[in-house]
Amino acid sequence: MSTNSLKNKSELGSYLAGLIESDGSIIVPKDNTNTPTIKIIFNIKDKPLAECIMETLGSGSIQPASDNSVQYVVRSKSGLVKLVNLINGEFRTPKIEALHRLIDWINNKPDYNNSKVINKMPLNIIPLAENSWFSGFSEGDGSFLIRATEGVKYNNVTVTYAISQGNINESVLQSYKPIMLKIAELCGTNFEEKNLSAEKNGLNSFMWRVRTTNKKGVLTVIQYFKKFPLWSYKYLDYLNWEQAYNIIINKNTQNQKDLLK
């Protein structure tokens, strides 16, 4: 991971916004005794990415989150203000409400940002294909799937890009419908709502899911990630997925057999 790849501020802001909206949280205290916090969870394999982001932003710390994950935590004045200024205007999901509460919190503390007021920007509505937000969002919630099956006469290999959003509260999930529609549009496919029964606490969970397997949609996804690449370990999954797609398109029988091994 090269720090230079994170230097483009316009792309860094949209990427971090997508990353926070998928695998992050914004915690805003209700009183003056605590300070706000922005956290991003990373798989332990992606600790180098967390370190790279921390180095680029010049603030924050990396802490254990579980046996298999770490979290990048920002809570200093300068760090929060810098990060907020980067992601303000880049959010596309209902998490913007938490960002706006954080901005209100900062604006109500004149000494926090040298009395400079941060204007709360609305949801970003430019096409997904035009910045790196979808790349950041896919880091947390996207999957690159390869399915290889062996038949009597023919081998069959399919590739699927899938992304989902779930919640036990159906009304909360409904608030994610606009962005999932836009993702489905980008991927040239439809999206579906699933009601998943869950044994834990006897609760049901609800999920929006977008899956694309058609040639046009998969090619669009590939073209997007060539322009706005992933920065995490998931990039290797993407490369294998793209290679499988090329094998399918080129009808390389021997390589399809190799995928079955």
C-alpha positions in Angstrom: 0.0 0.0 0.0 1.5 3.3 -1.1 0.7 6.4 0.8 0.9 8.3 -2.5 -2.3 6.6 -3.6 -4.1 8.4 -0.8 -2.9 11.9 -1.6 -5.7 12.9 -3.9 -7.9 14.8 -1.5 -11.0 14.7 -3.7 -10.9 11.0 -4.1 -9.7 10.4 -0.5 -12.8 12.2 0.9 -15.3 10.2 -1.2 -13.5 6.9 -0.5 -13.4 7.5 3.3 -17.0 8.6 3.2 -18.0 5.3 1.6 -15.8 3.4 4.0 -17.2 5.1 7.1 -20.8 4.5 5.8 -20.1 0.8 5.4 -17.7 -0.1 8.2 -17.5 3.0 10.4 -19.4 4.8 13.1 -19.7 8.4 14.2 -20.3 8.8 17.9 -21.5 12.2 19.1 -21.9 12.8 22.9 -25.1 14.3 24.3 -23.2 16.3 26.8 -19.9 18.3 27.2 -18.1 15.7 29.3 -17.1 13.5 26.4 -15.6 14.1 23.0 -16.9 12.8 19.6 -15.3 9.8 18.0 -15.1 8.5 14.4 -14.2 4.8 14.1 -13.5 2.6 11.1 -13.3 -1.2 11.5 -10.7 -3.1 9.4 -10.0 -6.8 9.0 -6.7 -7.6 10.7 -5.2 -8.3 7.2 -6.0 -4.6 6.4 -4.1 -3.1 9.3 -1.5 -1.7 6.8 -4.4 0.2 5.1 -5.5 1.6 8.5 -1.9 2.7 9.2 -1.7 4.3 5.7 -4.9 6.3 6.3 -3.7 7.3 9.8 -0.4 8.5 8.3 -2.1 10.4 5.5 -4.5 12.2 7.9 -1.8 12.7 10.5 -4.0 11.8 13.5 -5.8 9.0 15.2 -4.8 5.7 16.6 -5.1 2.0 15.8 -6.6 -0.2 18.4 -7.6 -3.9 18.6 -11.3 -4.4 18.0 -11.4 -8.2 18.1 -9.1 -11.2 17.4 -9.6 -10.6 13.7 -10.0 -6.9 13.4 -8.6 -3.5 14.3 -10.2 -0.1 14.5 -8.9 3.3 13.4 -10.1 5.8 16.0 -10.1 9.6 15.6 -11.1 11.8 18.5 -8.6 14.7 18.6 -9.8 18.2 17.7 -7.5 18.6 14.7 -8.1 15.0 13.5 -11.9 15.3 13.7 -12.0 18.7 12.0 -9.8 17.5 9.2 -11.7 14.3 8.6 -15.1 16.0 8.7 -13.9 18.6 6.1 -12.8 15.7 3.9 -16.0 13.7 4.1 -18.6 16.5 4.4 -20.5 16.6 1.1 -19.5 13.0 0.2 -22.1 11.0 2.2 -24.8 9.1 0.4 -26.6 7.1 3.1 -28.7 7.9 6.2 -25.5 8.0 8.2 -25.3 11.6 7.1 -27.6 12.4 10.1 -24.7 11.4 12.5 -22.3 13.4 10.5 -24.5 16.5 10.7 -24.9 16.0 14.5 -21.1 15.9 14.7 -20.8 19.1 12.7 -23.4 20.8 15.0 -21.4 19.7 18.0 -18.2 21.2 16.5 -19.9 24.4 15.5 -21.2 24.8 19.0 -17.7 24.8 20.4 -16.1 28.0 19.1 -12.6 27.0 20.4 -12.9 23.6 18.6 -12.3 24.9 15.1 -11.0 28.5 15.7 -14.6 29.8 15.4 -14.8 28.6 11.8 -18.3 27.3 11.0 -18.6 24.1 9.0 -21.5 24.2 6.7 -23.5 20.9 6.6 -23.5 19.6 3.1 -26.4 17.6 1.7 -26.3 14.0 0.3 -24.0 13.7 -2.7 -26.1 13.0 -5.8 -23.4 12.9 -8.5 -23.4 9.6 -10.4 -21.7 6.8 -8.5 -19.3 6.1 -11.4 -17.7 9.6 -11.0 -15.9 9.2 -7.7 -14.4 6.7 -5.3 -17.3 6.5 -2.8 -18.5 3.2 -4.2 -15.0 1.8 -3.9 -14.9 2.7 -0.2 -18.4 1.4 0.4 -17.5 -1.9 -1.4 -14.6 -2.4 1.0 -17.0 -3.2 3.7 -20.1 -4.5 2.1 -19.1 -5.8 -1.4 -18.2 -9.3 -2.4 -16.6 -10.8 -5.5 -17.9 -14.3 -6.0 -16.7 -17.0 -8.4 -18.7 -20.2 -8.9 -17.3 -23.0 -10.8 -19.3 -26.2 -11.5 -18.3 -29.3 -13.4 -20.8 -30.8 -15.8 -20.9 -34.0 -17.9 -20.2 -32.2 -21.1 -19.4 -28.6 -20.1 -17.8 -26.7 -17.2 -19.6 -23.7 -16.0 -18.0 -20.7 -14.4 -19.9 -17.6 -13.3 -18.8 -14.4 -11.6 -21.0 -12.3 -9.4 -20.6 -8.9 -7.7 -22.8 -8.7 -4.7 -23.5 -6.0 -2.1 -26.0 -5.9 0.7 -27.4 -3.9 3.5 -29.2 -5.4 6.4 -31.1 -4.3 9.6 -33.5 -5.8 12.1 -35.6 -2.6 11.7 -37.4 -2.6 8.4 -38.1 1.1 8.5 -34.4 1.8 9.0 -33.6 -0.5 6.0 -36.1 1.4 3.9 -34.0 4.6 4.3 -31.2 2.8 2.4 -33.4 2.0 -0.6 -32.4 5.1 -2.6 -28.7 4.3 -2.5 -29.2 0.6 -3.2 -31.3 1.6 -6.2 -28.4 3.7 -7.5 -25.9 0.9 -6.9 -28.2 -1.5 -8.8 -28.4 1.0 -11.6 -24.6 1.3 -11.8 -24.3 -2.5 -11.8 -27.0 -2.9 -14.5 -29.2 -5.1 -12.4 -32.1 -5.1 -10.0 -32.1 -5.3 -6.2 -34.2 -7.4 -3.9 -35.5 -7.3 -0.4 -35.2 -10.4 1.7 -36.7 -11.2 5.1 -34.3 -13.3 6.9 -35.4 -15.2 10.0 -32.9 -15.1 12.8 -32.7 -17.4 15.8 -30.9 -14.9 17.9 -33.4 -13.1 20.2 -36.2 -14.5 18.0 -35.9 -11.4 15.7 -36.2 -11.2 11.9 -33.7 -9.2 9.9 -34.3 -7.5 6.6 -31.8 -7.0 3.8 -31.4 -5.2 0.5 -29.2 -7.1 -1.9 -27.8 -6.2 -5.3 -26.3 -9.0 -7.4 -25.0 -8.7 -10.9 -23.9 -11.6 -13.1 -24.8 -10.3 -16.5 -21.9 -9.5 -18.9 -22.7 -5.8 -19.2 -23.1 -5.3 -15.5 -19.9 -7.2 -14.6 -18.0 -5.2 -17.2 -19.3 -2.0 -15.8 -18.1 -3.0 -12.3 -14.7 -3.9 -13.7 -14.3 -0.6 -15.5 -15.3 1.2 -12.3 -12.7 -0.5 -10.1 -10.0 0.0 -12.7 -10.6 3.7 -12.4 -11.2 3.7 -8.6 -9.4 0.7 -7.2 -9.9 -0.9 -3.9 -7.1 -0.3 -1.4 -7.7 -3.2 1.0 -6.9 -6.9 0.9 -10.1 -7.3 -1.0 -8.3 -6.0 -4.0 -6.8 -9.4 -4.4 -10.3 -11.0 -4.4 -11.2 -8.5 -7.1 -8.2 -9.4 -9.3 -9.0 -13.1 -9.1 -12.6 -12.3 -10.0 -11.6 -10.2 -13.0 -9.3 -13.0 -14.2 -12.2 -15.4 -13.9 -14.4 -13.1 -16.0 -11.7 -12.8 -18.7 -11.4 -16.6 -18.8 -15.2 -16.8 -19.3 -15.2 -14.2 -22.0 -12.3 -15.7 -23.9 -13.8 -19.2 -23.5 -10.5 -20.6 -22.3 -11.5 -24.2 -21.6 -8.3 -25.2 -20.0 -8.3 -22.3 -17.6 -11.9 -23.0 -16.7 -10.8 -26.5 -15.8 -8.1 -25.0 -13.6 -10.8 -23.0 -11.8 -12.5 -26.2 -10.8 -9.4 -27.6 -9.1 
